[in-house]
Amino acid sequence: MIFLYITNEFSVDSFHQKGKNIYRVMRGYDATKARVPYLSGPYGPALLNDYPKDIKKAVRVMPTQALITLGNNSFNEKNVYAVDPSFFELFSFGLIKGNVSSVLKDPHSIVLTETTAKKYFGSTDPVGKVIEMDKSLQLKVTGVVRDVPSNSHLNFTMVMPITNYTNEEWFTKWRNNNEFVYVELNEGVNPAQLEKQFPTFMDKYMGKDLAQMHAHFDLALTPLKDIYFEESSSFDNVKHGDKKVVYIFLSIAVLILVIACINFMNLATLRAVERSKEVGLRKVLGAMRNSLIGQFIGESVLLTLIACVFAIALLLLIMPWYNGLLGYSLAISWNSPAIYLFLLGVILFVGFLAGSYPAFFLSSFTPIQALKGKLQLGKGGAFFRQALVVVQFSISVFLIISTIMIKKQMSFVKSKDLGYSKEQTIVVPINNGDIYNNRISFKNELMAHSNVESVAMMSGEPGGYYDRHSFEVEGQHETYNARTEFADFEYVKTLGLKIVAGRDFSPKFATDTTGSVLINETAAQQLGFTPAQAVGKWIIDNMRDSNRRHIVGVVKDFNFLSLKENMDALVISPAEDSRVAVIKLKPGNVTAGLNIIKQAYTKAAPAYPMEYTFLDQKFDTTYKADLRQQTILSVFSGLAIFIACLGLFGLASFTAGKRTKEIGVRKVLGSSVQNILILLSGDMLKPVLVATVIAIPLGYYSADKWLQNFAYRTPMHWWVFGLAAIITFGIAIFTVSFQSLKAALANPVKSLRSE
Amino acid sequence: MVKEEKMIKITDLEKFYRTEEVETVALNKLSLEVKKGEFVAIMGPSGCGKSTLLNIIGMLDDPDGGSYVFNGTEIAHYSERKRADLRKHNIGFVFQSFNLIDELTVFENVELPLIYTGVAAADRAKRVEEVLDKMQIMHRRNHYPQQLSGGQQQRVAIARAVVNKPKLILADEPTGNLDSSNGNEVMELLTDLNEQGTTIVMVTHSEHDARYSHRIIRLLDGHTVMENIMI
């Protein structure tokens, strides 16, 4: 399972034949922040034009969504890519129908993936058929491409020529963010050398703009193979992996394998006593030590082979659940030799590892010792076995601590007061022309209804998109950077924010629409003002215009970013950059409120199905990777402790069996059942205790490291470690006590009769 | 020397071993008495019920029928817990194969019955040392059983049996695993203990050992066939 996952993660984008020469152009705007991949329309052709010796191809990819209509059916397609015509020449997505060089030449063409083609046209040939996009464009299907594999960072259902947009005014502006630019470098071109020339390029095309904005842009090239593991953000909505999750997954797999091997070694060694006569007899009959070692390792390898067959059957059975856990569909490529090589490697390695100790141990007996059945598992061996149990349980306790800490942090994040009201609040994206054009009537329609408390249009809901702009502020010599929110006057009311100084936006003040802003406490503090001092100061958004606006109020800090990020400065300006409508319902029937919103939406954008999310559910999407880590850890730490307990159970049953005589003697001498139970369980639990002591500092260290991902952290209480110890002990005691009780209740006469 | 007061009175004792197909009679309405201070040897061929009888006398096993009166109390139907309590205060055991615990030292092996009867630690050490001294095994107190000869191991086993000052010692073939010299020493020890007032019931195959007793009870097929009073 883990092999498939890791192979898939590290093979992302490796299927593109020209992959080693493909780079994505990244734009930097702040040296302290990660670069973003969104550029504007002119970049691609300009790069190709200015660096013809270095750049062979430049392909723009603009992810968008569209309402696709065929006959009476309309679907809101979320993964539509508008691309340059050479898209399929650059990327090897595998066209099934159509020619890579001409399939997107005609501006009114479109290429569908196999699944999308089936969705619209069933089993009939889609080539030549026409579909309608956004009730305006008629596009003819010119090709069908294989479904995008799970190991691709790009993910589309339809591909259309970007030439449909190239004449739009917004598309021709350098100052815009709407598409990725991929370049294919000529053979032998050093990307670092090319990057050195980009400052001149930026100066040539954007020098004036940047000077006016007091901003600095730089460009860089990210190799195609590295894109997937770049940090995911709302500024880069292609598919990203998380190396941390991969390594956590890998570590757990290794740990579980270690636990399982330890069990095998321990139990096989214990079985040595039972098999001593066989070993003796084989030696008397002429077996050499080497042949015995071969026999036992062979047995171990055979057992691993059988286990592998069962594991594959189990894998096929639980694949759907596993795909759900991973968050994407993983395919097993039985045609690939890699999987067989891996299985062979695992069988040999695990078989040898697990079989080596018992093999060398068993074959070392003299024939007489072995034949008399007087094999003693010496004190050194006992110590080794106990040490292995310690390793197993250290791993289990460590995993339990990690699981509890992730759960605790997630519940801390979930329950933290974020400083805004998220209950009964619905977010509707303004993501098509109809709803955008009719947004005011949509809002008025909602406001007229008694179930609706308030409605605000804004550029990003909390946890959503917040661009970073540079500002000039009264009394400041340096340019100031802050996040921006563009919203209407109902922003503060709808999100339930508190004004700590000054006032909210108000229609009573004629200048508020064009001449006012709100800032948050952090912004005031960073500017060196108290909230009261900040009110009245002028501020210029360099990236917007040169108008002086005045700070009319300061809002109490609220967590508008993920809790992984520290509180940032925020400037809220009234503007028509409406990307979402946030609707606060009055307490009561949410379903009724939702119906009202749907009716108003249908009126405003009748062709489009309404999409919505609840603001309080934003948690699940923001912390998706962390929640996945939590599930993975919970499942696998459960598995780890289960396997460790299987080993402990085997060891307990062996120990109880080995100590039958001793238990008999103790009972004859007056020991009670409780005494025997305490004696046996205590002995078995000692390694568990040692394991707990070892695992606690390791768990503390690793949890502390993981928590560094968050700006807001749950405290690491001692009870987390106590609880992990109690869980482990509880399970271990349950495992051991069964065998101990059986031994303690046995009639001593029977145990001593053999004497 | 022999007092008339009865320590053990067994009447019509029965014990069966059942498997799915066969029922074996181990004790067949066996009756016997042992007086306080007596040294009794039980003899008979293998499978005649000697060890079964000893186990029942030692309260390690239940009879299926009949009566067993120990020190004037009927215990045939006592619960496991009551039997264990009575056993640890009144009876010491010596086994053919010594049954010492390999992981414990000589001192710890001998100390074990005192722990189970709740004797305080300081008192335990004193009593263990006394008895080890008496058995002339004091110099081996920190050794483990496997470091001792068979004779020494049986001395330790006897020391363990007597450390609680039991009224009755049950010995199951105590010399069975020893050479004649060590065997004689063990029998001398048992005789000494008996002379000091401890009642002893010993199962043996050895006529030589049986001659140390006051009385020999011979069993066959689970019941008494003969009693010899030794002069």
JSON list of N, CA and C in Angstrom, two decimals, chain A residues 673-730:
[
{"chain": "A", "resi": 673, "resn": "VAL", "atom": "N", "xyz": [-4.18, -16.94, 43.44]},
{"chain": "A", "resi": 673, "resn": "VAL", "atom": "CA", "xyz": [-4.32, -16.67, 42.01]},
{"chain": "A", "resi": 673, "resn": "VAL", "atom": "C", "xyz": [-3.90, -15.23, 41.71]},
{"chain": "A", "resi": 674, "resn": "GLN", "atom": "N", "xyz": [-4.28, -14.31, 42.60]},
{"chain": "A", "resi": 674, "resn": "GLN", "atom": "CA", "xyz": [-3.93, -12.89, 42.39]},
{"chain": "A", "resi": 674, "resn": "GLN", "atom": "C", "xyz": [-2.42, -12.71, 42.36]},
{"chain": "A", "resi": 675, "resn": "ASN", "atom": "N", "xyz": [-1.74, -13.40, 43.32]},
{"chain": "A", "resi": 675, "resn": "ASN", "atom": "CA", "xyz": [-0.28, -13.30, 43.37]},
{"chain": "A", "resi": 675, "resn": "ASN", "atom": "C", "xyz": [0.35, -13.74, 42.06]},
{"chain": "A", "resi": 676, "resn": "ILE", "atom": "N", "xyz": [-0.16, -14.85, 41.53]},
{"chain": "A", "resi": 676, "resn": "ILE", "atom": "CA", "xyz": [0.39, -15.40, 40.28]},
{"chain": "A", "resi": 676, "resn": "ILE", "atom": "C", "xyz": [0.14, -14.42, 39.14]},
{"chain": "A", "resi": 677, "resn": "LEU", "atom": "N", "xyz": [-1.10, -13.87, 39.12]},
{"chain": "A", "resi": 677, "resn": "LEU", "atom": "CA", "xyz": [-1.46, -12.92, 38.06]},
{"chain": "A", "resi": 677, "resn": "LEU", "atom": "C", "xyz": [-0.53, -11.72, 38.08]},
{"chain": "A", "resi": 678, "resn": "ILE", "atom": "N", "xyz": [-0.33, -11.19, 39.28]},
{"chain": "A", "resi": 678, "resn": "ILE", "atom": "CA", "xyz": [0.53, -10.00, 39.42]},
{"chain": "A", "resi": 678, "resn": "ILE", "atom": "C", "xyz": [1.95, -10.33, 38.98]},
{"chain": "A", "resi": 679, "resn": "LEU", "atom": "N", "xyz": [2.41, -11.50, 39.40]},
{"chain": "A", "resi": 679, "resn": "LEU", "atom": "CA", "xyz": [3.78, -11.91, 39.07]},
{"chain": "A", "resi": 679, "resn": "LEU", "atom": "C", "xyz": [3.98, -12.00, 37.55]},
{"chain": "A", "resi": 680, "resn": "LEU", "atom": "N", "xyz": [3.08, -12.76, 36.90]},
{"chain": "A", "resi": 680, "resn": "LEU", "atom": "CA", "xyz": [3.24, -12.98, 35.45]},
{"chain": "A", "resi": 680, "resn": "LEU", "atom": "C", "xyz": [3.03, -11.69, 34.67]},
{"chain": "A", "resi": 681, "resn": "SER", "atom": "N", "xyz": [1.93, -10.98, 34.99]},
{"chain": "A", "resi": 681, "resn": "SER", "atom": "CA", "xyz": [1.62, -9.76, 34.24]},
{"chain": "A", "resi": 681, "resn": "SER", "atom": "C", "xyz": [2.70, -8.72, 34.48]},
{"chain": "A", "resi": 682, "resn": "GLY", "atom": "N", "xyz": [3.14, -8.62, 35.72]},
{"chain": "A", "resi": 682, "resn": "GLY", "atom": "CA", "xyz": [4.17, -7.64, 36.05]},
{"chain": "A", "resi": 682, "resn": "GLY", "atom": "C", "xyz": [5.42, -7.87, 35.23]},
{"chain": "A", "resi": 683, "resn": "ASP", "atom": "N", "xyz": [5.84, -9.12, 35.15]},
{"chain": "A", "resi": 683, "resn": "ASP", "atom": "CA", "xyz": [7.05, -9.44, 34.39]},
{"chain": "A", "resi": 683, "resn": "ASP", "atom": "C", "xyz": [6.88, -9.07, 32.92]},
{"chain": "A", "resi": 684, "resn": "MET", "atom": "N", "xyz": [5.69, -9.37, 32.40]},
{"chain": "A", "resi": 684, "resn": "MET", "atom": "CA", "xyz": [5.45, -9.10, 30.99]},
{"chain": "A", "resi": 684, "resn": "MET", "atom": "C", "xyz": [5.34, -7.60, 30.71]},
{"chain": "A", "resi": 685, "resn": "LEU", "atom": "N", "xyz": [4.87, -6.87, 31.71]},
{"chain": "A", "resi": 685, "resn": "LEU", "atom": "CA", "xyz": [4.62, -5.45, 31.49]},
{"chain": "A", "resi": 685, "resn": "LEU", "atom": "C", "xyz": [5.85, -4.58, 31.70]},
{"chain": "A", "resi": 686, "resn": "LYS", "atom": "N", "xyz": [6.89, -5.17, 32.28]},
{"chain": "A", "resi": 686, "resn": "LYS", "atom": "CA", "xyz": [8.11, -4.38, 32.50]},
{"chain": "A", "resi": 686, "resn": "LYS", "atom": "C", "xyz": [8.63, -3.77, 31.19]},
{"chain": "A", "resi": 687, "resn": "PRO", "atom": "N", "xyz": [8.77, -4.59, 30.12]},
{"chain": "A", "resi": 687, "resn": "PRO", "atom": "CA", "xyz": [9.25, -3.98, 28.87]},
{"chain": "A", "resi": 687, "resn": "PRO", "atom": "C", "xyz": [8.31, -2.90, 28.34]},
{"chain": "A", "resi": 688, "resn": "VAL", "atom": "N", "xyz": [7.01, -3.07, 28.61]},
{"chain": "A", "resi": 688, "resn": "VAL", "atom": "CA", "xyz": [6.05, -2.05, 28.15]},
{"chain": "A", "resi": 688, "resn": "VAL", "atom": "C", "xyz": [6.31, -0.74, 28.89]},
{"chain": "A", "resi": 689, "resn": "LEU", "atom": "N", "xyz": [6.63, -0.89, 30.18]},
{"chain": "A", "resi": 689, "resn": "LEU", "atom": "CA", "xyz": [6.92, 0.30, 30.99]},
{"chain": "A", "resi": 689, "resn": "LEU", "atom": "C", "xyz": [8.17, 1.01, 30.46]},
{"chain": "A", "resi": 690, "resn": "VAL", "atom": "N", "xyz": [9.21, 0.20, 30.20]},
{"chain": "A", "resi": 690, "resn": "VAL", "atom": "CA", "xyz": [10.46, 0.78, 29.66]},
{"chain": "A", "resi": 690, "resn": "VAL", "atom": "C", "xyz": [10.18, 1.48, 28.33]},
{"chain": "A", "resi": 691, "resn": "ALA", "atom": "N", "xyz": [9.36, 0.81, 27.49]},
{"chain": "A", "resi": 691, "resn": "ALA", "atom": "CA", "xyz": [9.01, 1.37, 26.18]},
{"chain": "A", "resi": 691, "resn": "ALA", "atom": "C", "xyz": [8.33, 2.72, 26.33]},
{"chain": "A", "resi": 692, "resn": "THR", "atom": "N", "xyz": [7.44, 2.80, 27.31]},
{"chain": "A", "resi": 692, "resn": "THR", "atom": "CA", "xyz": [6.71, 4.05, 27.51]},
{"chain": "A", "resi": 692, "resn": "THR", "atom": "C", "xyz": [7.67, 5.16, 27.91]},
{"chain": "A", "resi": 693, "resn": "VAL", "atom": "N", "xyz": [8.60, 4.83, 28.79]},
{"chain": "A", "resi": 693, "resn": "VAL", "atom": "CA", "xyz": [9.57, 5.83, 29.25]},
{"chain": "A", "resi": 693, "resn": "VAL", "atom": "C", "xyz": [10.42, 6.32, 28.06]},
{"chain": "A", "resi": 694, "resn": "ILE", "atom": "N", "xyz": [10.77, 5.40, 27.16]},
{"chain": "A", "resi": 694, "resn": "ILE", "atom": "CA", "xyz": [11.59, 5.78, 26.00]},
{"chain": "A", "resi": 694, "resn": "ILE", "atom": "C", "xyz": [10.75, 6.61, 25.02]},
{"chain": "A", "resi": 695, "resn": "ALA", "atom": "N", "xyz": [9.50, 6.19, 24.81]},
{"chain": "A", "resi": 695, "resn": "ALA", "atom": "CA", "xyz": [8.69, 6.82, 23.75]},
{"chain": "A", "resi": 695, "resn": "ALA", "atom": "C", "xyz": [8.20, 8.22, 24.12]},
{"chain": "A", "resi": 696, "resn": "ILE", "atom": "N", "xyz": [8.04, 8.48, 25.41]},
{"chain": "A", "resi": 696, "resn": "ILE", "atom": "CA", "xyz": [7.47, 9.78, 25.80]},
{"chain": "A", "resi": 696, "resn": "ILE", "atom": "C", "xyz": [8.33, 10.97, 25.32]},
{"chain": "A", "resi": 697, "resn": "PRO", "atom": "N", "xyz": [9.64, 10.97, 25.60]},
{"chain": "A", "resi": 697, "resn": "PRO", "atom": "CA", "xyz": [10.42, 12.12, 25.09]},
{"chain": "A", "resi": 697, "resn": "PRO", "atom": "C", "xyz": [10.44, 12.19, 23.56]},
{"chain": "A", "resi": 698, "resn": "LEU", "atom": "N", "xyz": [10.47, 11.01, 22.91]},
{"chain": "A", "resi": 698, "resn": "LEU", "atom": "CA", "xyz": [10.47, 11.02, 21.44]},
{"chain": "A", "resi": 698, "resn": "LEU", "atom": "C", "xyz": [9.15, 11.60, 20.92]},
{"chain": "A", "resi": 699, "resn": "GLY", "atom": "N", "xyz": [8.05, 11.16, 21.55]},
{"chain": "A", "resi": 699, "resn": "GLY", "atom": "CA", "xyz": [6.73, 11.66, 21.17]},
{"chain": "A", "resi": 699, "resn": "GLY", "atom": "C", "xyz": [6.63, 13.15, 21.41]},
{"chain": "A", "resi": 700, "resn": "TYR", "atom": "N", "xyz": [7.18, 13.61, 22.51]},
{"chain": "A", "resi": 700, "resn": "TYR", "atom": "CA", "xyz": [7.15, 15.04, 22.85]},
{"chain": "A", "resi": 700, "resn": "TYR", "atom": "C", "xyz": [7.89, 15.83, 21.77]},
{"chain": "A", "resi": 701, "resn": "TYR", "atom": "N", "xyz": [9.06, 15.34, 21.43]},
{"chain": "A", "resi": 701, "resn": "TYR", "atom": "CA", "xyz": [9.90, 16.05, 20.45]},
{"chain": "A", "resi": 701, "resn": "TYR", "atom": "C", "xyz": [9.19, 16.14, 19.10]},
{"chain": "A", "resi": 702, "resn": "SER", "atom": "N", "xyz": [8.64, 14.98, 18.67]},
{"chain": "A", "resi": 702, "resn": "SER", "atom": "CA", "xyz": [8.04, 14.97, 17.33]},
{"chain": "A", "resi": 702, "resn": "SER", "atom": "C", "xyz": [6.74, 15.79, 17.32]},
{"chain": "A", "resi": 703, "resn": "ALA", "atom": "N", "xyz": [5.95, 15.72, 18.40]},
{"chain": "A", "resi": 703, "resn": "ALA", "atom": "CA", "xyz": [4.71, 16.51, 18.45]},
{"chain": "A", "resi": 703, "resn": "ALA", "atom": "C", "xyz": [5.05, 18.00, 18.45]},
{"chain": "A", "resi": 704, "resn": "ASP", "atom": "N", "xyz": [6.10, 18.35, 19.18]},
{"chain": "A", "resi": 704, "resn": "ASP", "atom": "CA", "xyz": [6.51, 19.75, 19.25]},
{"chain": "A", "resi": 704, "resn": "ASP", "atom": "C", "xyz": [6.90, 20.26, 17.84]},
{"chain": "A", "resi": 705, "resn": "LYS", "atom": "N", "xyz": [7.62, 19.40, 17.11]},
{"chain": "A", "resi": 705, "resn": "LYS", "atom": "CA", "xyz": [8.03, 19.77, 15.75]},
{"chain": "A", "resi": 705, "resn": "LYS", "atom": "C", "xyz": [6.82, 19.96, 14.84]},
{"chain": "A", "resi": 706, "resn": "TRP", "atom": "N", "xyz": [5.88, 19.04, 14.96]},
{"chain": "A", "resi": 706, "resn": "TRP", "atom": "CA", "xyz": [4.68, 19.10, 14.12]},
{"chain": "A", "resi": 706, "resn": "TRP", "atom": "C", "xyz": [3.87, 20.37, 14.43]},
{"chain": "A", "resi": 707, "resn": "LEU", "atom": "N", "xyz": [3.81, 20.70, 15.72]},
{"chain": "A", "resi": 707, "resn": "LEU", "atom": "CA", "xyz": [3.03, 21.87, 16.13]},
{"chain": "A", "resi": 707, "resn": "LEU", "atom": "C", "xyz": [3.63, 23.17, 15.59]},
{"chain": "A", "resi": 708, "resn": "GLN", "atom": "N", "xyz": [4.93, 23.11, 15.24]},
{"chain": "A", "resi": 708, "resn": "GLN", "atom": "CA", "xyz": [5.56, 24.32, 14.69]},
{"chain": "A", "resi": 708, "resn": "GLN", "atom": "C", "xyz": [4.90, 24.75, 13.38]},
{"chain": "A", "resi": 709, "resn": "ASN", "atom": "N", "xyz": [4.16, 23.80, 12.73]},
{"chain": "A", "resi": 709, "resn": "ASN", "atom": "CA", "xyz": [3.42, 24.14, 11.51]},
{"chain": "A", "resi": 709, "resn": "ASN", "atom": "C", "xyz": [2.34, 25.18, 11.78]},
{"chain": "A", "resi": 710, "resn": "PHE", "atom": "N", "xyz": [1.93, 25.28, 13.02]},
{"chain": "A", "resi": 710, "resn": "PHE", "atom": "CA", "xyz": [0.82, 26.17, 13.35]},
{"chain": "A", "resi": 710, "resn": "PHE", "atom": "C", "xyz": [1.32, 27.40, 14.11]},
{"chain": "A", "resi": 711, "resn": "ALA", "atom": "N", "xyz": [0.72, 28.51, 13.79]},
{"chain": "A", "resi": 711, "resn": "ALA", "atom": "CA", "xyz": [1.05, 29.72, 14.55]},
{"chain": "A", "resi": 711, "resn": "ALA", "atom": "C", "xyz": [0.34, 29.69, 15.90]},
{"chain": "A", "resi": 712, "resn": "TYR", "atom": "N", "xyz": [-0.81, 29.01, 15.93]},
{"chain": "A", "resi": 712, "resn": "TYR", "atom": "CA", "xyz": [-1.58, 28.91, 17.17]},
{"chain": "A", "resi": 712, "resn": "TYR", "atom": "C", "xyz": [-1.59, 27.44, 17.57]},
{"chain": "A", "resi": 713, "resn": "ARG", "atom": "N", "xyz": [-1.03, 27.16, 18.76]},
{"chain": "A", "resi": 713, "resn": "ARG", "atom": "CA", "xyz": [-0.82, 25.76, 19.13]},
{"chain": "A", "resi": 713, "resn": "ARG", "atom": "C", "xyz": [-1.51, 25.39, 20.43]},
{"chain": "A", "resi": 714, "resn": "THR", "atom": "N", "xyz": [-1.97, 24.16, 20.48]},
{"chain": "A", "resi": 714, "resn": "THR", "atom": "CA", "xyz": [-2.53, 23.65, 21.72]},
{"chain": "A", "resi": 714, "resn": "THR", "atom": "C", "xyz": [-1.37, 23.35, 22.66]},
{"chain": "A", "resi": 715, "resn": "PRO", "atom": "N", "xyz": [-1.53, 23.58, 23.97]},
{"chain": "A", "resi": 715, "resn": "PRO", "atom": "CA", "xyz": [-0.41, 23.25, 24.86]},
{"chain": "A", "resi": 715, "resn": "PRO", "atom": "C", "xyz": [-0.23, 21.74, 24.96]},
{"chain": "A", "resi": 716, "resn": "MET", "atom": "N", "xyz": [1.03, 21.34, 25.20]},
{"chain": "A", "resi": 716, "resn": "MET", "atom": "CA", "xyz": [1.29, 19.90, 25.35]},
{"chain": "A", "resi": 716, "resn": "MET", "atom": "C", "xyz": [1.14, 19.52, 26.81]},
{"chain": "A", "resi": 717, "resn": "HIS", "atom": "N", "xyz": [-0.05, 19.12, 27.19]},
{"chain": "A", "resi": 717, "resn": "HIS", "atom": "CA", "xyz": [-0.31, 18.77, 28.59]},
{"chain": "A", "resi": 717, "resn": "HIS", "atom": "C", "xyz": [0.29, 17.42, 28.93]},
{"chain": "A", "resi": 718, "resn": "TRP", "atom": "N", "xyz": [0.62, 17.26, 30.20]},
{"chain": "A", "resi": 718, "resn": "TRP", "atom": "CA", "xyz": [1.20, 15.98, 30.64]},
{"chain": "A", "resi": 718, "resn": "TRP", "atom": "C", "xyz": [0.22, 14.83, 30.44]},
{"chain": "A", "resi": 719, "resn": "TRP", "atom": "N", "xyz": [-1.09, 15.15, 30.50]},
{"chain": "A", "resi": 719, "resn": "TRP", "atom": "CA", "xyz": [-2.07, 14.06, 30.41]},
{"chain": "A", "resi": 719, "resn": "TRP", "atom": "C", "xyz": [-2.05, 13.36, 29.06]},
{"chain": "A", "resi": 720, "resn": "VAL", "atom": "N", "xyz": [-1.53, 14.05, 28.02]},
{"chain": "A", "resi": 720, "resn": "VAL", "atom": "CA", "xyz": [-1.44, 13.40, 26.70]},
{"chain": "A", "resi": 720, "resn": "VAL", "atom": "C", "xyz": [-0.55, 12.17, 26.82]},
{"chain": "A", "resi": 721, "resn": "PHE", "atom": "N", "xyz": [0.57, 12.37, 27.51]},
{"chain": "A", "resi": 721, "resn": "PHE", "atom": "CA", "xyz": [1.53, 11.28, 27.65]},
{"chain": "A", "resi": 721, "resn": "PHE", "atom": "C", "xyz": [0.99, 10.23, 28.62]},
{"chain": "A", "resi": 722, "resn": "GLY", "atom": "N", "xyz": [0.31, 10.72, 29.66]},
{"chain": "A", "resi": 722, "resn": "GLY", "atom": "CA", "xyz": [-0.32, 9.81, 30.62]},
{"chain": "A", "resi": 722, "resn": "GLY", "atom": "C", "xyz": [-1.36, 8.94, 29.92]},
{"chain": "A", "resi": 723, "resn": "LEU", "atom": "N", "xyz": [-2.16, 9.58, 29.09]},
{"chain": "A", "resi": 723, "resn": "LEU", "atom": "CA", "xyz": [-3.23, 8.86, 28.39]},
{"chain": "A", "resi": 723, "resn": "LEU", "atom": "C", "xyz": [-2.63, 7.82, 27.45]},
{"chain": "A", "resi": 724, "resn": "ALA", "atom": "N", "xyz": [-1.57, 8.22, 26.74]},
{"chain": "A", "resi": 724, "resn": "ALA", "atom": "CA", "xyz": [-0.91, 7.27, 25.82]},
{"chain": "A", "resi": 724, "resn": "ALA", "atom": "C", "xyz": [-0.40, 6.07, 26.61]},
{"chain": "A", "resi": 725, "resn": "ALA", "atom": "N", "xyz": [0.18, 6.34, 27.79]},
{"chain": "A", "resi": 725, "resn": "ALA", "atom": "CA", "xyz": [0.71, 5.25, 28.62]},
{"chain": "A", "resi": 725, "resn": "ALA", "atom": "C", "xyz": [-0.44, 4.36, 29.10]},
{"chain": "A", "resi": 726, "resn": "ILE", "atom": "N", "xyz": [-1.55, 5.00, 29.52]},
{"chain": "A", "resi": 726, "resn": "ILE", "atom": "CA", "xyz": [-2.68, 4.22, 30.03]},
{"chain": "A", "resi": 726, "resn": "ILE", "atom": "C", "xyz": [-3.27, 3.35, 28.92]},
{"chain": "A", "resi": 727, "resn": "ILE", "atom": "N", "xyz": [-3.42, 3.93, 27.73]},
{"chain": "A", "resi": 727, "resn": "ILE", "atom": "CA", "xyz": [-3.98, 3.14, 26.60]},
{"chain": "A", "resi": 727, "resn": "ILE", "atom": "C", "xyz": [-3.09, 1.92, 26.33]},
{"chain": "A", "resi": 728, "resn": "THR", "atom": "N", "xyz": [-1.78, 2.19, 26.26]},
{"chain": "A", "resi": 728, "resn": "THR", "atom": "CA", "xyz": [-0.85, 1.09, 25.96]},
{"chain": "A", "resi": 728, "resn": "THR", "atom": "C", "xyz": [-0.91, 0.03, 27.06]},
{"chain": "A", "resi": 729, "resn": "PHE", "atom": "N", "xyz": [-0.85, 0.50, 28.30]},
{"chain": "A", "resi": 729, "resn": "PHE", "atom": "CA", "xyz": [-0.88, -0.45, 29.41]},
{"chain": "A", "resi": 729, "resn": "PHE", "atom": "C", "xyz": [-2.19, -1.23, 29.44]},
{"chain": "A", "resi": 730, "resn": "GLY", "atom": "N", "xyz": [-3.28, -0.49, 29.22]},
{"chain": "A", "resi": 730, "resn": "GLY", "atom": "CA", "xyz": [-4.59, -1.13, 29.24]},
{"chain": "A", "resi": 730, "resn": "GLY", "atom": "C", "xyz": [-4.64, -2.28, 28.24]}
]
